[in-house]
CSV table of C-alpha atoms in Angstrom, one decimal:
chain,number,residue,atom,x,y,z
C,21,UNK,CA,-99.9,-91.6,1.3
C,22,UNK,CA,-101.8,-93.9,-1.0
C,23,UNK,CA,-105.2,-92.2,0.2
C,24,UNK,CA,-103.7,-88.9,-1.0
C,25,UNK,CA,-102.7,-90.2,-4.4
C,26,UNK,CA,-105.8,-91.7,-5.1
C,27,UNK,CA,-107.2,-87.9,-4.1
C,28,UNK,CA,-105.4,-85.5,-6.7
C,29,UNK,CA,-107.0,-86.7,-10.1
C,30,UNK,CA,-110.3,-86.6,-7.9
C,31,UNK,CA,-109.7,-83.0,-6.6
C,32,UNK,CA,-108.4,-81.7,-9.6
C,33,UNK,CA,-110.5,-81.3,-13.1
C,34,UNK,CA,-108.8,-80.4,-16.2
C,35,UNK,CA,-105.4,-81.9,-15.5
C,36,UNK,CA,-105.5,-84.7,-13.5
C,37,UNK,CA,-103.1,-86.9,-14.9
C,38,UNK,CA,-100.4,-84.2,-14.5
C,39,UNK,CA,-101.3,-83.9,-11.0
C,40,UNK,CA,-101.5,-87.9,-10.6
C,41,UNK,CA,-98.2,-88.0,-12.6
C,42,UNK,CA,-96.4,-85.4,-10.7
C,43,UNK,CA,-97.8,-86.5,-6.9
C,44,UNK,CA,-96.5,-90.3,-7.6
C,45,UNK,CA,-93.0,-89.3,-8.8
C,46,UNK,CA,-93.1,-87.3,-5.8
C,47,UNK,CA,-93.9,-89.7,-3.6
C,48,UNK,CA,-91.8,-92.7,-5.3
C,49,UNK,CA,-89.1,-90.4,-4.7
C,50,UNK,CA,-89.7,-90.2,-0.7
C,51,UNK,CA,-89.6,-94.1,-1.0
C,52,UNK,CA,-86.4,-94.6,-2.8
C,53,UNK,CA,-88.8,-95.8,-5.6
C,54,UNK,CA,-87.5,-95.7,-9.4
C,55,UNK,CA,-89.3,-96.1,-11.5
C,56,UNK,CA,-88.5,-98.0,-14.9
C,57,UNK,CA,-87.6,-96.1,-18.0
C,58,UNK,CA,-90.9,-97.8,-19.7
C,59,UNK,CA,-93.2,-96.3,-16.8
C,60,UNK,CA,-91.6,-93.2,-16.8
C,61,UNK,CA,-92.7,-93.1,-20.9
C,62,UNK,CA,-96.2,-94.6,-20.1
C,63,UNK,CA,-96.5,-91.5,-17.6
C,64,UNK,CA,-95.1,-89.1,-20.3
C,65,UNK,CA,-97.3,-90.3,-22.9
C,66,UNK,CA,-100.4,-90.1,-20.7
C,67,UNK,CA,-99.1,-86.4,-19.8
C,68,UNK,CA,-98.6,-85.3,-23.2
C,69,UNK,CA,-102.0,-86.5,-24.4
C,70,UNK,CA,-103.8,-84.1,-21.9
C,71,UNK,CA,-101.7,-81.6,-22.9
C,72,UNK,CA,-102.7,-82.2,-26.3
C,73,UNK,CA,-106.6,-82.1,-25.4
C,74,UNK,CA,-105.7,-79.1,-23.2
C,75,UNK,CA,-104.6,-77.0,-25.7
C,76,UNK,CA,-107.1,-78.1,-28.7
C,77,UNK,CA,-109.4,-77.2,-26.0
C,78,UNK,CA,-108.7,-73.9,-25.6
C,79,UNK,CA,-108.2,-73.2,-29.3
C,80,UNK,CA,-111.0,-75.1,-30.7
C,81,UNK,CA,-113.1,-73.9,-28.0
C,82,UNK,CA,-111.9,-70.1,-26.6
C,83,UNK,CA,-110.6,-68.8,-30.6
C,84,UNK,CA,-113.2,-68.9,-32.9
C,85,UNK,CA,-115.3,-66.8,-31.0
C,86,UNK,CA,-113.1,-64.0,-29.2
C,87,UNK,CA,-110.5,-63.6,-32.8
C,88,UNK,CA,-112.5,-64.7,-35.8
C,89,UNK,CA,-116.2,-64.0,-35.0
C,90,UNK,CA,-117.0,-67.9,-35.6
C,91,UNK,CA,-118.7,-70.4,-33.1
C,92,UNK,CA,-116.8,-73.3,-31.2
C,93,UNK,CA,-115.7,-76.4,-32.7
C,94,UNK,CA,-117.5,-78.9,-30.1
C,95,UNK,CA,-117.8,-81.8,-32.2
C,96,UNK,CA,-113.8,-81.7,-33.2
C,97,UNK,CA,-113.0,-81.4,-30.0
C,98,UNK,CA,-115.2,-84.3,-29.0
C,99,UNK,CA,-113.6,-86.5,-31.6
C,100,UNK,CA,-110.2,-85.6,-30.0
C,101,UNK,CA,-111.1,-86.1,-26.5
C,102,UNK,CA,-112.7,-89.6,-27.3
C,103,UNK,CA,-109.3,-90.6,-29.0
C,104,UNK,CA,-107.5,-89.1,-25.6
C,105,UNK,CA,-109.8,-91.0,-23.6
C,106,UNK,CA,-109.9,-94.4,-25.9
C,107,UNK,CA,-105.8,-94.2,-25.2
C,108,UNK,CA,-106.0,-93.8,-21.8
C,109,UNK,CA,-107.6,-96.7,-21.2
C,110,UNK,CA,-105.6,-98.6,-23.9
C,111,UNK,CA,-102.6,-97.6,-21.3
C,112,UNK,CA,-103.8,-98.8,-18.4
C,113,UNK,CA,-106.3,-96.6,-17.4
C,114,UNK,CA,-104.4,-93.2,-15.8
C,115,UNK,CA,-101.4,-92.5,-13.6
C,116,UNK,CA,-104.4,-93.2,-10.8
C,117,UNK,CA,-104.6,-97.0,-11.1
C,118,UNK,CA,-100.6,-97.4,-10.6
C,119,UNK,CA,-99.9,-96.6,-6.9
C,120,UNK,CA,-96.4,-96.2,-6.2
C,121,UNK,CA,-94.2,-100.0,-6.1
C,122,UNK,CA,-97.3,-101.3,-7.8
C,123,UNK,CA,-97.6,-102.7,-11.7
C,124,UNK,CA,-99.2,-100.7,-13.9
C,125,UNK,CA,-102.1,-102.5,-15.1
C,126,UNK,CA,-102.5,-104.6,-18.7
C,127,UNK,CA,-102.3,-102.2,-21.8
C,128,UNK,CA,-102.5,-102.5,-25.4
C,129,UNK,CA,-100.0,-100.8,-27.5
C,130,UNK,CA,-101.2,-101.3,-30.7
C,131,UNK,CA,-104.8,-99.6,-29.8
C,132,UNK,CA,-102.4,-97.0,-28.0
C,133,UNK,CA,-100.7,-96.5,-31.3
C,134,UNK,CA,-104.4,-96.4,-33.6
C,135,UNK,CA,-105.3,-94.0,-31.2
C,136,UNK,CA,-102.5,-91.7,-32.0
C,137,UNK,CA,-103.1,-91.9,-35.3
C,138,UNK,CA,-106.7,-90.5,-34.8
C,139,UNK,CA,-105.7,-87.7,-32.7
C,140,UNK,CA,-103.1,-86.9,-35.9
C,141,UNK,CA,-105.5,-87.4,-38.2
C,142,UNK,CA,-108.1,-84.2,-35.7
C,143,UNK,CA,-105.2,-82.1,-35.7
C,144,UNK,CA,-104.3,-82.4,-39.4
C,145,UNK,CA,-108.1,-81.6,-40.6
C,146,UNK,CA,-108.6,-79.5,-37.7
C,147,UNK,CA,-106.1,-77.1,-36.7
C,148,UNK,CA,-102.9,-77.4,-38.9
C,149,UNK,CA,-104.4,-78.0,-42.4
C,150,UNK,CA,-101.6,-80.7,-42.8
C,151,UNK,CA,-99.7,-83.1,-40.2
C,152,UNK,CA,-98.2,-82.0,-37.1
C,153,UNK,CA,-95.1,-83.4,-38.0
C,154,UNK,CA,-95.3,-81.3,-41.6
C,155,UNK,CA,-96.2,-78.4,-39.8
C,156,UNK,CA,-93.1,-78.2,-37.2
C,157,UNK,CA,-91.0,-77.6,-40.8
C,158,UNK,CA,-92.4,-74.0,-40.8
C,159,UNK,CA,-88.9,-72.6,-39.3
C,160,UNK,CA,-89.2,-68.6,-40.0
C,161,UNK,CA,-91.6,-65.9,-39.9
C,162,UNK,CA,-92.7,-65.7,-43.7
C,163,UNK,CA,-93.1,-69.3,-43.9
C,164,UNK,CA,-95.7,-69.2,-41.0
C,165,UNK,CA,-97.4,-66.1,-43.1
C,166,UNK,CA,-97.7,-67.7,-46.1
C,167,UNK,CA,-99.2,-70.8,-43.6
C,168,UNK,CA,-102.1,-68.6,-41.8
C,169,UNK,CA,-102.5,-66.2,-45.4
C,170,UNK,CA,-103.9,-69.6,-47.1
C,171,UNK,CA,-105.1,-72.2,-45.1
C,172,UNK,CA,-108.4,-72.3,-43.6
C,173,UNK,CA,-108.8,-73.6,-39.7
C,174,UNK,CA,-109.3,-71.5,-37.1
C,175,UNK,CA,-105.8,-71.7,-35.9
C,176,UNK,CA,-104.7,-70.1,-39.2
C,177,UNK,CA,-107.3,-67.4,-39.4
C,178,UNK,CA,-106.8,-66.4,-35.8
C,179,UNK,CA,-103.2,-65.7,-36.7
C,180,UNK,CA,-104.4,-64.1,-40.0
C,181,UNK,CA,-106.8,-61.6,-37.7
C,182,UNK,CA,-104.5,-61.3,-35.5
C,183,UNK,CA,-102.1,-59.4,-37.6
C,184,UNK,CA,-105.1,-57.7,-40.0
C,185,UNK,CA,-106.3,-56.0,-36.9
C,186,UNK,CA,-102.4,-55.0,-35.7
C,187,UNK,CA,-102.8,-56.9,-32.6
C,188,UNK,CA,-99.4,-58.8,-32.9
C,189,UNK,CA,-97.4,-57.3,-30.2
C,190,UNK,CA,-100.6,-56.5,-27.7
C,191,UNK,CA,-99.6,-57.3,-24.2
C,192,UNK,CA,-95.7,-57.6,-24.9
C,193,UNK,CA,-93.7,-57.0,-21.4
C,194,UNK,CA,-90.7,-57.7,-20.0
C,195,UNK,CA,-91.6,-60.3,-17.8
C,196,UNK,CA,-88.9,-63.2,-18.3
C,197,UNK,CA,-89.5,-66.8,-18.7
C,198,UNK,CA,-89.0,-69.2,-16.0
C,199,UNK,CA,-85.6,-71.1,-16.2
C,200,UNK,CA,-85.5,-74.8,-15.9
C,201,UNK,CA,-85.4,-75.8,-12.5
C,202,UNK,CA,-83.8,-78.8,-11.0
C,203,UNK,CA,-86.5,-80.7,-8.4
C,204,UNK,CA,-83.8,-80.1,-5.6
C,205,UNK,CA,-83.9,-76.2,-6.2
C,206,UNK,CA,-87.6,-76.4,-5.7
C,207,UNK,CA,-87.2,-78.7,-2.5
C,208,UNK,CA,-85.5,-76.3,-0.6
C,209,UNK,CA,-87.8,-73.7,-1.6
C,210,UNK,CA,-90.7,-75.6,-0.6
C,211,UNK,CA,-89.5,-76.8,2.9
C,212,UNK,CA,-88.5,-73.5,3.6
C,213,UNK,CA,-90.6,-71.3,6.1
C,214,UNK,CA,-92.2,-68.7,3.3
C,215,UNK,CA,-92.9,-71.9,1.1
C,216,UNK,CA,-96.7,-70.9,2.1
C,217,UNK,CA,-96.2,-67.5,0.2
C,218,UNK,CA,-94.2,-69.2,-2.5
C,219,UNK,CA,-97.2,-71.6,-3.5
C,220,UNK,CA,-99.5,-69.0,-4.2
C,221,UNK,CA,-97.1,-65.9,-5.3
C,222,UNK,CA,-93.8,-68.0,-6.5
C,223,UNK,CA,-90.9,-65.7,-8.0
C,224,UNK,CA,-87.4,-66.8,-9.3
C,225,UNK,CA,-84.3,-64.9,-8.1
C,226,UNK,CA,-86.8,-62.2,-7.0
C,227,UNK,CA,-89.1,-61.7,-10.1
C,228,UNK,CA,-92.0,-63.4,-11.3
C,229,UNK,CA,-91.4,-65.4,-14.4
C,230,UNK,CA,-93.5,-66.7,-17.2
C,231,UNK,CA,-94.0,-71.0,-17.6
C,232,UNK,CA,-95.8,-72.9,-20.5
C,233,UNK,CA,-95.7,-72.9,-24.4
C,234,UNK,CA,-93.5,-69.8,-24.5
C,235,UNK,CA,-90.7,-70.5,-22.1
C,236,UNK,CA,-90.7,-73.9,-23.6
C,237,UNK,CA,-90.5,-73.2,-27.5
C,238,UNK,CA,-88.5,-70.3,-26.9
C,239,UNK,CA,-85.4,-71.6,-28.3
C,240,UNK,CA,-87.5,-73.0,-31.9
C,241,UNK,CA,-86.6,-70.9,-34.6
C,242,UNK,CA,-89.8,-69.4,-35.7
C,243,UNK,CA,-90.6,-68.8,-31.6
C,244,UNK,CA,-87.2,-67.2,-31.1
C,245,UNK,CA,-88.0,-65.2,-34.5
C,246,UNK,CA,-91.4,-63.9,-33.6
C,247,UNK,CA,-89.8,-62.9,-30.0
C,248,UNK,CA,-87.0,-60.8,-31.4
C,249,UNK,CA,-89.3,-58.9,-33.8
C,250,UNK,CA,-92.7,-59.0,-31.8
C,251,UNK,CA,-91.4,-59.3,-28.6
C,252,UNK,CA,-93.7,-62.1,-25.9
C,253,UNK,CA,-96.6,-60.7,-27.5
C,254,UNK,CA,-100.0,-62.3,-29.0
C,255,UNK,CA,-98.5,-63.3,-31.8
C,256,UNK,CA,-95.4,-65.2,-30.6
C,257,UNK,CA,-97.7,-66.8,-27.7
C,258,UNK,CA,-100.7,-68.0,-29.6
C,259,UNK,CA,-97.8,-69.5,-32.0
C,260,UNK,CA,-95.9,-70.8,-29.2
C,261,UNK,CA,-98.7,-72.5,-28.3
C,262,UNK,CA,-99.3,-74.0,-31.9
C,263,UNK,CA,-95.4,-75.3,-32.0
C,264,UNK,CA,-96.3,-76.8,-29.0
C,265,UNK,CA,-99.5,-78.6,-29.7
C,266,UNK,CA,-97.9,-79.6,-32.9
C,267,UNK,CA,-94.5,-81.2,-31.1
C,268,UNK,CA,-96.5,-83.3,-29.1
C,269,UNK,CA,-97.6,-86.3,-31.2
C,270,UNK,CA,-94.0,-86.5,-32.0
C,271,UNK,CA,-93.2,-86.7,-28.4
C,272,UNK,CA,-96.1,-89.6,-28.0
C,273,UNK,CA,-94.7,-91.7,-30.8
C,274,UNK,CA,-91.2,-91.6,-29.2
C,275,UNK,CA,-92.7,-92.5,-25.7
C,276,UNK,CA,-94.8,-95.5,-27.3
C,277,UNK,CA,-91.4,-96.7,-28.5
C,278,UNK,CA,-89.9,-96.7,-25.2
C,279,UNK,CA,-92.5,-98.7,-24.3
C,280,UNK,CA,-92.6,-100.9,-27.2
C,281,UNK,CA,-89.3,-101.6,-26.4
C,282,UNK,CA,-89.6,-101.7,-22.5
C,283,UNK,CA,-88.9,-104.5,-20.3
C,284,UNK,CA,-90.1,-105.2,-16.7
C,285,UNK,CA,-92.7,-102.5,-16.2
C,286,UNK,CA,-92.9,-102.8,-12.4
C,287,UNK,CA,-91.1,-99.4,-11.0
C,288,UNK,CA,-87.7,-101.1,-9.0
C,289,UNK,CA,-88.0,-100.5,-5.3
C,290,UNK,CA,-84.0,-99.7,-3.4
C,291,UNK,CA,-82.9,-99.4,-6.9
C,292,UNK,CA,-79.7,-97.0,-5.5
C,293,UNK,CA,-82.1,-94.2,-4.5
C,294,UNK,CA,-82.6,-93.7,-0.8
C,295,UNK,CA,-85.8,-93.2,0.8
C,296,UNK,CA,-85.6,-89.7,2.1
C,297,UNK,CA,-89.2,-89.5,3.2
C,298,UNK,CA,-89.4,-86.4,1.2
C,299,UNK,CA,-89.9,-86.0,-2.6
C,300,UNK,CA,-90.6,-83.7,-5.4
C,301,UNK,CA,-92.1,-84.4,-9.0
C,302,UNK,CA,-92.3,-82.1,-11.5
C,303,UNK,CA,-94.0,-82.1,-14.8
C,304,UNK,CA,-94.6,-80.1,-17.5
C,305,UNK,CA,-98.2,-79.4,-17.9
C,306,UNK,CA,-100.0,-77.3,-21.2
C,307,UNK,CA,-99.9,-74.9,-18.7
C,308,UNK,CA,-96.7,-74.9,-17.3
C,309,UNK,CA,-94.1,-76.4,-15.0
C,310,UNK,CA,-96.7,-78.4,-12.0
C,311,UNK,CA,-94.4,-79.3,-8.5
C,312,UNK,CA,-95.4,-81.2,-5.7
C,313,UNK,CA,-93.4,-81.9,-2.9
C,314,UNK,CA,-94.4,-84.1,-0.3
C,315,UNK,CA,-92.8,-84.7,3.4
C,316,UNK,CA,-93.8,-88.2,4.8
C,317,UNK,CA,-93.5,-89.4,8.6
C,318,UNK,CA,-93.7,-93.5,8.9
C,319,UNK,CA,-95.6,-93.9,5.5
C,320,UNK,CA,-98.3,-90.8,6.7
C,321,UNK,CA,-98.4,-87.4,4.6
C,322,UNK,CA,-97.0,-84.9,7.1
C,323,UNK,CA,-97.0,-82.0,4.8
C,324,UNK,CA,-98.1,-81.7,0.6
C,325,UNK,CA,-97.6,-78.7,-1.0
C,326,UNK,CA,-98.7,-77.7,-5.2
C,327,UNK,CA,-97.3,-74.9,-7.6
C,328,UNK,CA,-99.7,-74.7,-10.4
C,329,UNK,CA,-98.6,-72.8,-13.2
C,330,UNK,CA,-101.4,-70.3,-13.1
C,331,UNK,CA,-99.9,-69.0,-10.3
C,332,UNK,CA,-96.5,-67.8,-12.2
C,333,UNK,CA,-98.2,-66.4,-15.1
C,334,UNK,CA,-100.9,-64.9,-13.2
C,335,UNK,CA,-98.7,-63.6,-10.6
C,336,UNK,CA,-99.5,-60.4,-9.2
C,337,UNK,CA,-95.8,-59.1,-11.1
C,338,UNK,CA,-96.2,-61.6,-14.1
C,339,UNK,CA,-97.0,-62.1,-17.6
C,340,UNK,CA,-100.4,-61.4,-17.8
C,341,UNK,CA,-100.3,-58.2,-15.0
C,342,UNK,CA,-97.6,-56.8,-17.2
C,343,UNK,CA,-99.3,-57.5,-20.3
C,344,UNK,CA,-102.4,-55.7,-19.4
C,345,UNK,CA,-100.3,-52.7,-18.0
C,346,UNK,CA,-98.9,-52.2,-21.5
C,347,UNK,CA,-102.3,-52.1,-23.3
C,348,UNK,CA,-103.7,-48.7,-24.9
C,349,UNK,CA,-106.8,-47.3,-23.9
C,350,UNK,CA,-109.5,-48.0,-26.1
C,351,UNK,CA,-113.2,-48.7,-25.3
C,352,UNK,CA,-115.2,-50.7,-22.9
C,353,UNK,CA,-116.1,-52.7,-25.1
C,354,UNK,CA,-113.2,-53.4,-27.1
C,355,UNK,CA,-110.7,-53.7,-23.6
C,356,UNK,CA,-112.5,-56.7,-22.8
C,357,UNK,CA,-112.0,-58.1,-25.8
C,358,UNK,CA,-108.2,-57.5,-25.5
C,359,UNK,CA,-108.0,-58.3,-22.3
C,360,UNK,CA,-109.9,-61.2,-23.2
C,361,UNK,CA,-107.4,-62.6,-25.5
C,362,UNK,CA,-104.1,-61.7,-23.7
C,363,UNK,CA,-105.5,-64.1,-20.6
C,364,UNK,CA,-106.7,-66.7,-23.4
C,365,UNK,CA,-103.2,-66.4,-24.8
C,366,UNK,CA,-101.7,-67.4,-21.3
C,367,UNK,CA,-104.4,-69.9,-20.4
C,368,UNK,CA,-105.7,-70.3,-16.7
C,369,UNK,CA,-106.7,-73.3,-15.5
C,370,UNK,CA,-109.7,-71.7,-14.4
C,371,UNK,CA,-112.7,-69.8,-16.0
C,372,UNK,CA,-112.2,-66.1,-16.0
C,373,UNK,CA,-114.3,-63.0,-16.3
C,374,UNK,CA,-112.9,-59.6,-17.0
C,375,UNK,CA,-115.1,-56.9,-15.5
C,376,UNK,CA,-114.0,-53.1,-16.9
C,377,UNK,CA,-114.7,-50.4,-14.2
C,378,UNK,CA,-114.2,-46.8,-14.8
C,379,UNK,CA,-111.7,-45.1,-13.1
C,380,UNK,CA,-112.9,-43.1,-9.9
C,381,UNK,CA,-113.1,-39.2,-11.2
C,382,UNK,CA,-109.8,-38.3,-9.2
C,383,UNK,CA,-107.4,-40.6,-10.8
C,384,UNK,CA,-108.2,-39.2,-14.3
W,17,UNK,CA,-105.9,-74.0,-8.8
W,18,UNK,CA,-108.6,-76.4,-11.4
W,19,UNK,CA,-110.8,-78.1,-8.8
W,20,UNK,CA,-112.8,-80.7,-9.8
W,21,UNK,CA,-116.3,-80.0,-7.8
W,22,UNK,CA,-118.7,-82.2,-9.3
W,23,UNK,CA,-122.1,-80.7,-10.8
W,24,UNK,CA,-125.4,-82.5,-10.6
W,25,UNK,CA,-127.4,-82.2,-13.9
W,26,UNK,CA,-131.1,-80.9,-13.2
W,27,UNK,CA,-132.4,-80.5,-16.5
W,28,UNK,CA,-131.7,-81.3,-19.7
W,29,UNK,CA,-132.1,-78.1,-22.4
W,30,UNK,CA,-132.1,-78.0,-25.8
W,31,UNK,CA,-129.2,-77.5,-27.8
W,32,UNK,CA,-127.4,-80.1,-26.0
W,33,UNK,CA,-126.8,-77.9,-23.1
W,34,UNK,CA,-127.8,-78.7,-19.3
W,35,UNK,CA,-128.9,-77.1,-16.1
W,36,UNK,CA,-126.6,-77.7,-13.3
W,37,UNK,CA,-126.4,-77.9,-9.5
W,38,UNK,CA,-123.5,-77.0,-7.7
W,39,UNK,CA,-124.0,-76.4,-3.9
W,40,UNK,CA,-127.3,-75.0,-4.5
W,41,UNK,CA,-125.9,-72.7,-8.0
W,42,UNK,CA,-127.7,-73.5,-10.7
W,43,UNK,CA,-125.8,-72.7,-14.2
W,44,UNK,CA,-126.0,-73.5,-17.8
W,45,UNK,CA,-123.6,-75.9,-19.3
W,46,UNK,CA,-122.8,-77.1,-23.0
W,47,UNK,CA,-122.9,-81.0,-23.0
W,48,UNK,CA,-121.6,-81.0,-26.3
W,49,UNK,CA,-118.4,-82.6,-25.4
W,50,UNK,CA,-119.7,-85.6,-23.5
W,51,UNK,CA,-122.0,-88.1,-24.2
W,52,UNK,CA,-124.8,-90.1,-22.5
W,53,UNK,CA,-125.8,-87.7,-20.2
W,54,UNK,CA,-128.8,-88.1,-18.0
W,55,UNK,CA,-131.0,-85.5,-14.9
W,56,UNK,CA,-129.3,-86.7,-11.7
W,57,UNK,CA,-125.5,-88.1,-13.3
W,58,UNK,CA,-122.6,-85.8,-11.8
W,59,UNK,CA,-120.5,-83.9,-14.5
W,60,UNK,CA,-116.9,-82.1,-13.9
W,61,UNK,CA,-117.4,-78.8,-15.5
W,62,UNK,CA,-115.0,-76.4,-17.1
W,63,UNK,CA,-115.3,-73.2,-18.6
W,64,UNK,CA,-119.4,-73.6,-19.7
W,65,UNK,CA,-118.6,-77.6,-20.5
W,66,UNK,CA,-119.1,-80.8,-19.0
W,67,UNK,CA,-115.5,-82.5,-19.6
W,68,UNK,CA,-116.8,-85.8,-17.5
W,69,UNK,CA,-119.5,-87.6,-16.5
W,70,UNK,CA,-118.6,-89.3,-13.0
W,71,UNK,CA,-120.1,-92.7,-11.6
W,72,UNK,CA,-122.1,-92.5,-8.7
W,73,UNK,CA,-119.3,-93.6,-6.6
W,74,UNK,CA,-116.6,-91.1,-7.8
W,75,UNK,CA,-119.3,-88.4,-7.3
W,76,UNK,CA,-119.7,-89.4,-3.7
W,77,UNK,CA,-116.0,-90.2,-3.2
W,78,UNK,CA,-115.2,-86.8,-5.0
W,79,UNK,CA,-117.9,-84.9,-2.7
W,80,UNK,CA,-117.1,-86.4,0.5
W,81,UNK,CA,-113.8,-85.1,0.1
W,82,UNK,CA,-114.5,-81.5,-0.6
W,83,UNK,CA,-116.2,-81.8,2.5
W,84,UNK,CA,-113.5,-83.5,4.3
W,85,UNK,CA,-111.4,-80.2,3.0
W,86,UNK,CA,-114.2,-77.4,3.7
W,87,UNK,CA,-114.3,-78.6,7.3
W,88,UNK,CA,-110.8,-78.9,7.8
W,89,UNK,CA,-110.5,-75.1,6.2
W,90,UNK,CA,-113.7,-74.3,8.5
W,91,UNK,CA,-112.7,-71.5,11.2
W,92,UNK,CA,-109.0,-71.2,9.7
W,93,UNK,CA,-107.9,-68.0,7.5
W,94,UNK,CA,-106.5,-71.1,5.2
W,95,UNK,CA,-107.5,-70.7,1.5
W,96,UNK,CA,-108.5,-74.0,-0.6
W,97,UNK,CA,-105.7,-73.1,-3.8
């Protein structure tokens, strides 16, 4: 079990600590392992700030060139990631170097917190032309306008181009959001015999759901605004996506206070929960909801199975299938771009091409 | 799913970008988000940039277990998620 803990921020790229996160609370859970309230924060923290470098990424690197015509921010996002990285080690390192039952390793809160401010003070200059905190005040529709109409990053200009060139509602669908979904639900989905189809086609209640920024921030104000006038299109994604970036230092602060305040950071083995040999973690990734369950025989991994988020949003029924169903025809040229943006707005964790093919003569 | 193969830097190019090896694919990268890169050091790659530079032993840990997986998968209709 410890062998396949160490594997999952080896095997997997851009979100690693998720996986790490989600495979040990998994686990601990299979062991009657709690762990502490400060561990679980640590964990949180070390979550959010990937989520954080995750979705700067995308924006600072994917936007500027597929909405405003401008060329990638490299060097701001290489500030960012050094501050992600810099904190990560300031916290011990990574979910990787705790295994479960074990102490987490010496950390330093006060670089932790200097970090933080750094990665405020990139996404203040950078994407929200003011603080994250500052930014989370924009409640309503015209307040968000007047935001994008005036200031200068790229977030703010996409937004801007994205309404100049009447692209607000491209890709809107029905496609639901995914509820939230207690880790018991998901165990007996995942020990069931289709659990094989599940993993790479999962539905809720029968239909394919959306997960990530949207489904999260749905209940905001300006989210739930955009979504009654614009529906789940660009618009109310890509700003989804910008309430959530900008929650997320907030979250960070509150979890280094947990810690601050923590005592006894070893996670408590037998603390009341029983050791089931099976487990499931969940966490929320930039991406989406990430599950792992795991069934254990005598200590050894009998069976591991991973939802990713991609595959919700990128289900063959879901958000992004529905999204491209709905677009008007325009030209090669311009359908990539589209299509370019809709997949952007939903964010796979892998690289994507869009190919455009035309229609065999008979289906014309 | 976002697996983390690592890529072996062949050349260096200018403009901070890189030529890469994976499993015989050679592709160019943007190092622009990494630093200290060298011909021969193992970078994780996503999307056209190197997001990590590995140590030696990571590399070889990382690779030795993609091809603990690709044999395990080898003659099954099992897909690597």
């Amino acid at each position: 079990m410890n062998e396949a803990l160490q594997a999952l921020p080896l095997l997997f790229s851009i979100c690693g600590v998720a996986q790490a996160s989600a495979g040990m609370a998994a686990c601990e859970q299979a062991q009657g392992i709690a762990a502490t309230a400060a561990e679980r924060a640590r964990r949180s923290l070390l979550v959010a700030a990937e989520s954080v470098q995750e979705h700067a990424g995308r924006l600072l690197l994917d936007w500027p060139g597929l909405f405003i015509d401008a060329s990638p921010r490299i060097e701001e996002l290489a500030v960012l990631r050094r501050s992600v990285v810099a904190l990560r080690r300031a916290l011990g390192g990574g979910i990787w170097q705790a295994t479960a039952g074990g102490v987490p390793p010496d950390m330093d809160l006060g670089v932790a917190s200097d970090q933080l401010s750094e990665i405020d003070a990139v996404l203040a200059h950078g994407i929200f032309a003011m603080s994250a905190d500052h930014w989370l005040q924009i409640r309503d529709g015209a307040a968000l306008r007047e935001w994008y109409r005036r200031a200068t990053t790229v977030a703010a200009r996409t937004l801007r181009a994205v309404e100049d060139c009447g692209l607000a509602e491209l890709g809107r669908s029905s496609v639901g959001v995914l509820p939230r979904i207690t880790p018991g639900a998901f165990s007996a989905v995942l020990d069931a015999d289709t659990a094989d189809g599940f993993t790479a086609r999962p539905v809720w209640n029968g239909r394919a759901c959306e997960t990530g920024p949207l489904a999260r921030q749905g209940r905001r104000s300006l989210v739930a605004e955009l979504q009654r006038r614009q529906g789940n299109g660009l618009m109310t994604r890509l700003v989804a996506r910008l309430t959530e970036l900008a929650s997320l230092p907030r979250r960070m602060r509150r979890c280094l206070q947990v810690m601050h305040g923590g005592t006894g950071r070893r996670p408590v083995r037998g603390s009341g929960a029983s050791a089931t040999q099976s487990g499931t973690g969940l966490v929320e990734t930039a991406r989406g909801w990430l599950v792992h369950r795991v069934n254990l025989r005598g200590g050894i991994v009998e069976r591991y199975r991973i939802v990713a988020p991609t595959e919700w949003n990128f289900h063959p029924d879901g958000a992004l299938v529905h999204a491209l169903l709905a677009l008007p025809v325009t030209g090669a040229q311009e359908l990539r771009r589209r299509v370019a943006m809709l997949v952007v707005a939903l964010d796979p964790c892998v690289a994507h091409e869009v190919i455009v093919e035309p229609a065999p003569a008979e289906d014309l | 799913m976002c697996l983390a193969i690592p890529a072996r830097v062949v050349r260096l190019l200018d403009d901070d970008k890189a030529l890469i090896d994976v499993g015989g694919v050679h592709n160019e990268i943007s190092l622009g988000l990494v630093e200290d890169v060298a011909v021969g050091d193992y970078v994780i790659v996503h999307v056209g940039y190197a997001i990590a530079r590995l140590d030696a032993d990571e590399a070889d840990r990382t690779l030795a277990l993609f091809a603990q997986m690709v044999n395990e998968h080898e003659g099954s209709s099992g897909e690597i998620h």
